[in-house]
PDB file of C-alpha atoms and ligand atoms in Angstrom:
ATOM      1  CA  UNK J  14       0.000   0.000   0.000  1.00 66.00           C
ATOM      2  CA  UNK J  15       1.449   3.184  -1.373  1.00 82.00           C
ATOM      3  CA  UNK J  16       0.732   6.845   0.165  1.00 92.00           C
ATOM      4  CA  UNK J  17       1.168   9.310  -2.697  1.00 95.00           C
ATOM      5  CA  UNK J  18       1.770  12.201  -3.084  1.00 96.00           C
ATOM      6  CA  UNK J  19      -1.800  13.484  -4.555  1.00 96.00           C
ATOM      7  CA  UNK J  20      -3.074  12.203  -0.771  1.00 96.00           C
ATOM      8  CA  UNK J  21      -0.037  13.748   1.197  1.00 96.00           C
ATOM      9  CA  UNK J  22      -1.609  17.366  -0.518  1.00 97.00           C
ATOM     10  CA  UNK J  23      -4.781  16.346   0.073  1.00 97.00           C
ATOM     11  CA  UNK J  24      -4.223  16.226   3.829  1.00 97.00           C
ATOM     12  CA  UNK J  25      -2.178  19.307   3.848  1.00 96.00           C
ATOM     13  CA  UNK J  26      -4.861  21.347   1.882  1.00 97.00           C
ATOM     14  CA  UNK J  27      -7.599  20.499   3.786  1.00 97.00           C
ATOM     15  CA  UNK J  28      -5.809  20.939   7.540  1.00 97.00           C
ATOM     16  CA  UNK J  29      -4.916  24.202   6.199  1.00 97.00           C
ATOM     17  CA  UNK J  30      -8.767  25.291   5.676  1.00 97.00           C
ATOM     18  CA  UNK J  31      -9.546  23.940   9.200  1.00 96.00           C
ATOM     19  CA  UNK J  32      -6.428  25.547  10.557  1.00 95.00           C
ATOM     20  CA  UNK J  33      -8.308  28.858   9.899  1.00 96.00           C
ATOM     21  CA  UNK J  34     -11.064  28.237  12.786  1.00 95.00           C
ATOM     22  CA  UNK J  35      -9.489  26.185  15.397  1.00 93.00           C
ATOM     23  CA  UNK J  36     -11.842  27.158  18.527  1.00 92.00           C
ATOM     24  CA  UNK J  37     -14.947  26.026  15.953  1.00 94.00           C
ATOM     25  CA  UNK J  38     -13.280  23.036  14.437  1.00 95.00           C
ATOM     26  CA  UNK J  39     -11.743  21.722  17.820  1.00 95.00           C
ATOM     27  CA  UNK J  40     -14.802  21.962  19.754  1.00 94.00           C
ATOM     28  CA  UNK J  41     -17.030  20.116  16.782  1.00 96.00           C
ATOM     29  CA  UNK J  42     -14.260  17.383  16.719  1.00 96.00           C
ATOM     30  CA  UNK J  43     -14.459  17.266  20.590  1.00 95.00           C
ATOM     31  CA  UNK J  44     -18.639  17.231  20.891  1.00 95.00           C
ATOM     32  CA  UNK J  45     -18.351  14.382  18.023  1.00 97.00           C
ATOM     33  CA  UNK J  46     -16.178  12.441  20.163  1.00 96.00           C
ATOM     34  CA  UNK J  47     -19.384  12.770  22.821  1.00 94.00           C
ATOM     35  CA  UNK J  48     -22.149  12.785  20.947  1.00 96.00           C
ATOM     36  CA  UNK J  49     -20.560   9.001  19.495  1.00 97.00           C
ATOM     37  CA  UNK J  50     -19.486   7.634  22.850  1.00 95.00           C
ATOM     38  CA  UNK J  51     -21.045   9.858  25.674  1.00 92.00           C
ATOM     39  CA  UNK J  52     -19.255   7.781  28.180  1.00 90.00           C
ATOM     40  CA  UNK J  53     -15.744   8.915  27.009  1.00 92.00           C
ATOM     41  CA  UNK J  54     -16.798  11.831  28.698  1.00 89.00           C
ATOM     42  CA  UNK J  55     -15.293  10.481  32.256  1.00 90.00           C
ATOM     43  CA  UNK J  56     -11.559   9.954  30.614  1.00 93.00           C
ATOM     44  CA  UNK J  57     -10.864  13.905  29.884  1.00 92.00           C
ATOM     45  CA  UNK J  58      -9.775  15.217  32.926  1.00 89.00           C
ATOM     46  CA  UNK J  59     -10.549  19.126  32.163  1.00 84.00           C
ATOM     47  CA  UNK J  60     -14.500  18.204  31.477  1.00 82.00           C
ATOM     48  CA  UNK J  61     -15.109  15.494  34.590  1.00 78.00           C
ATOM     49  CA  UNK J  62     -16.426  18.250  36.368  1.00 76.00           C
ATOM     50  CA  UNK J  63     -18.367  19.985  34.077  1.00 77.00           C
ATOM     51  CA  UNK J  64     -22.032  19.491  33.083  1.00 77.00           C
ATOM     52  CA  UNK J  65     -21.074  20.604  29.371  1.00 79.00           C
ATOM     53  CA  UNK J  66     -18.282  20.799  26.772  1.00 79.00           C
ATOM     54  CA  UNK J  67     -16.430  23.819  27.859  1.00 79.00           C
ATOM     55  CA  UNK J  68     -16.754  26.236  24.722  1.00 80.00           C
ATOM     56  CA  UNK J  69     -13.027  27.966  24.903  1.00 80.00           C
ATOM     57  CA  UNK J  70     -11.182  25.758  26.806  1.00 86.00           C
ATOM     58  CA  UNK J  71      -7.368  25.962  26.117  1.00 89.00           C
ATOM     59  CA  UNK J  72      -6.686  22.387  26.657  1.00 89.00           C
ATOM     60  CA  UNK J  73      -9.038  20.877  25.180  1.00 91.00           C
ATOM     61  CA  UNK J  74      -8.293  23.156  21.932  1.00 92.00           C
ATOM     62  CA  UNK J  75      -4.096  22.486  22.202  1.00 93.00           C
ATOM     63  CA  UNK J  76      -4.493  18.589  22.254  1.00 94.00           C
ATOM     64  CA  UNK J  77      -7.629  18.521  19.730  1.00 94.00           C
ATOM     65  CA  UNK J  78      -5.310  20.436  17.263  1.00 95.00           C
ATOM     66  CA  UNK J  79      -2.315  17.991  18.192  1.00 96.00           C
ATOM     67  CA  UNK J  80      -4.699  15.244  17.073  1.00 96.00           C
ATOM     68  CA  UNK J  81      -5.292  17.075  13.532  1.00 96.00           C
ATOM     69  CA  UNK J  82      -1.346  18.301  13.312  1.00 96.00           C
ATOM     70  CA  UNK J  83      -0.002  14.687  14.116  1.00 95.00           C
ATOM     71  CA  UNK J  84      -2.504  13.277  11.468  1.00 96.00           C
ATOM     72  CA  UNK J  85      -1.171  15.284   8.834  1.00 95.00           C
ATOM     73  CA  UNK J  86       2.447  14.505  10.102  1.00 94.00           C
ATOM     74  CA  UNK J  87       1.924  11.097   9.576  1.00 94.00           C
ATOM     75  CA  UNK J  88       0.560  11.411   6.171  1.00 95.00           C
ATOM     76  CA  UNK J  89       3.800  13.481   5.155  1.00 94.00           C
ATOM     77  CA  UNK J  90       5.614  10.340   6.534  1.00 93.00           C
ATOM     78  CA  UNK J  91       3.795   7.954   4.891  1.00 93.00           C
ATOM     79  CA  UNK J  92       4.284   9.489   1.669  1.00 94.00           C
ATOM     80  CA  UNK J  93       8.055  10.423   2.471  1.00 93.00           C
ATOM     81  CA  UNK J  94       9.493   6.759   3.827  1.00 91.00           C
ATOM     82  CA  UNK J  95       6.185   4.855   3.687  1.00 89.00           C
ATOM     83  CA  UNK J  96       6.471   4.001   7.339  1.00 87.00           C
ATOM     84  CA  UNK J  97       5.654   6.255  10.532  1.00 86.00           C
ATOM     85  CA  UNK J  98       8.104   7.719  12.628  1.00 84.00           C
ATOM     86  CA  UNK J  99       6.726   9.776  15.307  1.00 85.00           C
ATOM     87  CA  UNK J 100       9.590  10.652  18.024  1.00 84.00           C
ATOM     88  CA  UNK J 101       9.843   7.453  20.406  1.00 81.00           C
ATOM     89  CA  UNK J 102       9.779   9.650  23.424  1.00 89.00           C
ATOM     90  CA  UNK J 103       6.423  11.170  22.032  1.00 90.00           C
ATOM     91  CA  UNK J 104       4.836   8.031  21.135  1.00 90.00           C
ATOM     92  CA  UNK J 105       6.233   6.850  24.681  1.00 92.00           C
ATOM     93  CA  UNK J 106       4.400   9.490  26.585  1.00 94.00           C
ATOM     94  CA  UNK J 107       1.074   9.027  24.108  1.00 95.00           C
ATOM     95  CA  UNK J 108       1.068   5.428  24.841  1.00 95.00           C
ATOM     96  CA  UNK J 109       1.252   6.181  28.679  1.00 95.00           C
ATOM     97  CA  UNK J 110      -1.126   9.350  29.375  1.00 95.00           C
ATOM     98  CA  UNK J 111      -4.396   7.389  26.847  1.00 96.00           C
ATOM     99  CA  UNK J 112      -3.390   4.098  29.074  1.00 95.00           C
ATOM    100  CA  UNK J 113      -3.965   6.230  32.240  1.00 94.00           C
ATOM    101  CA  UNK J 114      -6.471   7.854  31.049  1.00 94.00           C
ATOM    102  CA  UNK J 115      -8.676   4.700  30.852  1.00 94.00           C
ATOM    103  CA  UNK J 116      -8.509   4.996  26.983  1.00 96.00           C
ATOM    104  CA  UNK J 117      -9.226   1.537  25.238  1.00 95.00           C
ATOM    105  CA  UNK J 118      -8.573   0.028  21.207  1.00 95.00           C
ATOM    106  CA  UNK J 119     -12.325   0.463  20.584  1.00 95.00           C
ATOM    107  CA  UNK J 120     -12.246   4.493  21.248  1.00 97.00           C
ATOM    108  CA  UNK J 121      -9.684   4.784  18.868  1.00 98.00           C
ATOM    109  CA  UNK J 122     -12.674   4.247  15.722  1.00 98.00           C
ATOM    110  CA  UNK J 123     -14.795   6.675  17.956  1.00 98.00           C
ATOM    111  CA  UNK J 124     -12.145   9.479  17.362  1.00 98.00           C
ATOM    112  CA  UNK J 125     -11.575   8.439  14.005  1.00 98.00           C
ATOM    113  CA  UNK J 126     -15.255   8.924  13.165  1.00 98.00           C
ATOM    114  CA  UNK J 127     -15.039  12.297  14.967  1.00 98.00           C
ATOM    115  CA  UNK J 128     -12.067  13.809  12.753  1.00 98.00           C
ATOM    116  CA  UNK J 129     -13.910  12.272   9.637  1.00 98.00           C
ATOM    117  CA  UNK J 130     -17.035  14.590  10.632  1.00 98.00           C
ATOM    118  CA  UNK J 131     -14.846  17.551  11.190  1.00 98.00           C
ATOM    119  CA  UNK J 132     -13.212  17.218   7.760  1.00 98.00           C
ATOM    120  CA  UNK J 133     -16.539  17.282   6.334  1.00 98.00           C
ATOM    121  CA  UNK J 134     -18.065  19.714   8.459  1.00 98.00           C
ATOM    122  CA  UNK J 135     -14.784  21.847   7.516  1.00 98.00           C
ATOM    123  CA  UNK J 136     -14.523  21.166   3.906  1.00 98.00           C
ATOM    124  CA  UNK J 137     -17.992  21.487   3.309  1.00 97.00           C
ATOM    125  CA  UNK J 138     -18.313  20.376  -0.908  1.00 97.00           C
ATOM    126  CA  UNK J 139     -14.392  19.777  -0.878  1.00 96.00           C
ATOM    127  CA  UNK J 140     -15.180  16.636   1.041  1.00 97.00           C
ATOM    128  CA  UNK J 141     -15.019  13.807  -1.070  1.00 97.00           C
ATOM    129  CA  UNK J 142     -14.165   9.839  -0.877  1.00 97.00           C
ATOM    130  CA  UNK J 143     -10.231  11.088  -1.531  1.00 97.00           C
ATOM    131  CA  UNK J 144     -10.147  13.102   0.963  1.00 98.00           C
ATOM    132  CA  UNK J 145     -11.798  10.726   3.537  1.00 98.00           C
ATOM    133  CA  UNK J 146      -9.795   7.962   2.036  1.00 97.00           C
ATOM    134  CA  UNK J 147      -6.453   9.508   2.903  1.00 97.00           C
ATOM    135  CA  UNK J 148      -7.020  11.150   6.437  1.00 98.00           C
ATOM    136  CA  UNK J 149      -7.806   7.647   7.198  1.00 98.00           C
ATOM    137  CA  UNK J 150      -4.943   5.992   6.286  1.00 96.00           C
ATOM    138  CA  UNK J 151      -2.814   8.305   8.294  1.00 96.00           C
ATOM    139  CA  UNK J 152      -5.330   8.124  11.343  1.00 97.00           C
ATOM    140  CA  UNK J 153      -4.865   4.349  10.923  1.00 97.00           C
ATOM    141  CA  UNK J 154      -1.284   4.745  10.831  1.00 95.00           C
ATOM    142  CA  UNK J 155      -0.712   6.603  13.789  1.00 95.00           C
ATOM    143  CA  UNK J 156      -3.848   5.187  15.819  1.00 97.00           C
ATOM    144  CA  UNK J 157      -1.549   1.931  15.507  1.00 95.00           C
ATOM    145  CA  UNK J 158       1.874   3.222  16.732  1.00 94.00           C
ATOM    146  CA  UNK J 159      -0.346   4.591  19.555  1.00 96.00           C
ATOM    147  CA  UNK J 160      -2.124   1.094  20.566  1.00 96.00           C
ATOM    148  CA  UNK J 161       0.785  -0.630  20.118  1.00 94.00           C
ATOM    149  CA  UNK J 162       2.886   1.743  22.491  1.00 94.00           C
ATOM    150  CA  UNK J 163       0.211   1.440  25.288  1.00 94.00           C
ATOM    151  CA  UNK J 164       0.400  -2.333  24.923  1.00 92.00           C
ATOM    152  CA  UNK J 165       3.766  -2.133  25.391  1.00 85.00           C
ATOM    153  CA  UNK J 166       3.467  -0.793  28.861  1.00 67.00           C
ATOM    154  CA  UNK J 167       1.059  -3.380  30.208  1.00 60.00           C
TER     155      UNK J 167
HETATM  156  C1  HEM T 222      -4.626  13.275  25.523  1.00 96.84           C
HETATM  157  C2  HEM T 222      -3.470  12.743  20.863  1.00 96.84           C
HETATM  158  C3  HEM T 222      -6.584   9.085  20.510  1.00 96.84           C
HETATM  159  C4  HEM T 222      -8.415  10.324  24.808  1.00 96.84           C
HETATM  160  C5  HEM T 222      -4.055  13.443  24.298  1.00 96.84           C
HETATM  161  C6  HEM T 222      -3.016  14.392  24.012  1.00 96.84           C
HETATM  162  C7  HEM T 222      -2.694  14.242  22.703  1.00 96.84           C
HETATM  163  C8  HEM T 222      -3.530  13.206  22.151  1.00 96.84           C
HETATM  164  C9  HEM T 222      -1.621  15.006  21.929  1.00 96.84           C
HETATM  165  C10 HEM T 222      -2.434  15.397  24.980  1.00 96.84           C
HETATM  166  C11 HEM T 222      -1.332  14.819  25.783  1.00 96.84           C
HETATM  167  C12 HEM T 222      -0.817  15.880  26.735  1.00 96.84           C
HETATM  168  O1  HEM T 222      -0.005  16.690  26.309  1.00 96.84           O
HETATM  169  O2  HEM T 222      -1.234  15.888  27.890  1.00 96.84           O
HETATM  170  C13 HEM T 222      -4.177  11.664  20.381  1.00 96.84           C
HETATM  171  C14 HEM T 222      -3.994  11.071  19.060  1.00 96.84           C
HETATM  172  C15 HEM T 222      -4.863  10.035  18.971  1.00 96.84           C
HETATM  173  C16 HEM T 222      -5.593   9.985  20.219  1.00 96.84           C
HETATM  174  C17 HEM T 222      -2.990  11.557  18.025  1.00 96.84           C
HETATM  175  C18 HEM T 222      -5.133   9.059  17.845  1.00 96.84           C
HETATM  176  C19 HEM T 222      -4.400   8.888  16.766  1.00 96.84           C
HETATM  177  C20 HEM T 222      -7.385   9.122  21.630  1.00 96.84           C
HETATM  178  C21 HEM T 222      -8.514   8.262  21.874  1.00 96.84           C
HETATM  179  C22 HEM T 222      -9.062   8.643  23.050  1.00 96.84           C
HETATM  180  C23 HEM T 222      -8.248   9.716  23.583  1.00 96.84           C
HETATM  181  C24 HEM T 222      -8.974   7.148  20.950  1.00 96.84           C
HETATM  182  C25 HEM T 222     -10.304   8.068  23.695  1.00 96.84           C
HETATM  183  C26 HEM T 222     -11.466   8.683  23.636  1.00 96.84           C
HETATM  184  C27 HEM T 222      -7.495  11.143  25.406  1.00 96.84           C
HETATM  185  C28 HEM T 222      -7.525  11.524  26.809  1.00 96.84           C
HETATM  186  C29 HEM T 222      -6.432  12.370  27.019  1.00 96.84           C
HETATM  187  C30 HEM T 222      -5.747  12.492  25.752  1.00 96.84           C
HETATM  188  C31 HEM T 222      -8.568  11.082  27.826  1.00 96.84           C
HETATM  189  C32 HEM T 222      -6.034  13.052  28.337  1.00 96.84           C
HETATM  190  C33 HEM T 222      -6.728  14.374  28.394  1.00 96.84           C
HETATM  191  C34 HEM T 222      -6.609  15.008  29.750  1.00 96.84           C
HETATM  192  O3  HEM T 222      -7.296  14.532  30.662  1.00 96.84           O
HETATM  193  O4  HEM T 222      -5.820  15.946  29.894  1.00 96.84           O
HETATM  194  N1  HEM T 222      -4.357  12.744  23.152  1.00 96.84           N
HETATM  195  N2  HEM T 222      -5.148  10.993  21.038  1.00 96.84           N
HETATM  196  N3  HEM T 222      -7.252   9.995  22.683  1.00 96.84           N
HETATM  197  N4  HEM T 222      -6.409  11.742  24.816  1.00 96.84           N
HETATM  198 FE1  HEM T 222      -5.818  11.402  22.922  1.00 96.84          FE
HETATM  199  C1  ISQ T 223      -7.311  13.940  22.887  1.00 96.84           C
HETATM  200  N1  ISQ T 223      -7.142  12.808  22.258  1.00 96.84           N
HETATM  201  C2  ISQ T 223      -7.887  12.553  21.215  1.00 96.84           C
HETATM  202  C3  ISQ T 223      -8.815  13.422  20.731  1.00 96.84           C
HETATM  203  C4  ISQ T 223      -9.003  14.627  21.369  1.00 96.84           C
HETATM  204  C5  ISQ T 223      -9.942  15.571  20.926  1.00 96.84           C
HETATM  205  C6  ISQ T 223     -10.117  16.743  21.581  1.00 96.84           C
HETATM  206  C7  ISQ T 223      -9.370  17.015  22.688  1.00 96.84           C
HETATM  207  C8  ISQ T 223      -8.430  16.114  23.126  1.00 96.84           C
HETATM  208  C9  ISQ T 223      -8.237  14.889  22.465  1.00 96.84           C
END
């Protein structure tokens, strides 16, 4: 399975439209996340004591764009050495801080399904097949490296 180049731009292009409303885009991706798995809810430890999603909250908007940035750093690997490569140290400390968190293999598709909706909620009639077709891949990709670092731990 090849990552070309067409899908590497693909990502890029359409991260760089979202990039333009991050407190929107990062609070749709995060209420997607809830309104597909309410009880992930409990895991994030700046919204267990609040009764809603908190609509400008700094942390939830720094790690929701780290979930979008990463993405599209993986596709630029994927295309570049058709492998990923994220920092050991950083997958390290990803595998750790979702295992603490209570974060299981199944969630994983729940916050895939989330970004999906965001990229279409984003792109509006840019959205197409393509486009879904590649940000999956490099979810995939890097969903992987993360499962496979928190099973490391155990
Ligand atoms: C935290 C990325 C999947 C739940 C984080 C952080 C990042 C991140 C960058 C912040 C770490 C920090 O600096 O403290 C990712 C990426 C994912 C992914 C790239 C997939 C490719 C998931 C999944 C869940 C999840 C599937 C489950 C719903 C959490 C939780 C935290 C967290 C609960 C801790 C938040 C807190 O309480 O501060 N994630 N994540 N993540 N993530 Fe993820
Ligand atoms: C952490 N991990 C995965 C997805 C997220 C979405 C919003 C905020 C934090 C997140």
């Amino acid at each position: 399975l090849v990552f070309t180049e067409k899908q590497e731009a693909l990502v890029k292009e359409s991260w760089e439209i979202l990039k333009q409303d991050i407190p929107k885009y990062s609070l749709h991706f995060f209420s997607q996340i809830l309104e597909i798995a309410p009880a992930a809810k409990g895991l994030f430890s700046f919204l267990r004591d609040s009764d809603e999603v908190p609509q400008n909250n700094p942390k939830l908007k720094a790690h929701a764009v780290k979930v979008f940035k990463m993405t599209c750093e993986t596709a630029i690997q994927l295309r570049e050495k058709g492998k990923v490569v994220v920092a050991d140290t950083t997958l390290q400390y990803l595998g750790s801080i979702h295992r603490k968190s209570g974060v299981i293999d199944p969630h994983f598709e729940v916050v895939k399904e989330a970004l999906l909706r965001t990229l279409k909620e984003g792109l509006g009639e840019r959205y197409n097949e393509e486009v879904e077709g590649a940000w999956s891949e490099a979810y995939d990709h890097l969903a992987i490296a993360i499962k496979t670092e928190m099973k490391h731990e155990e």
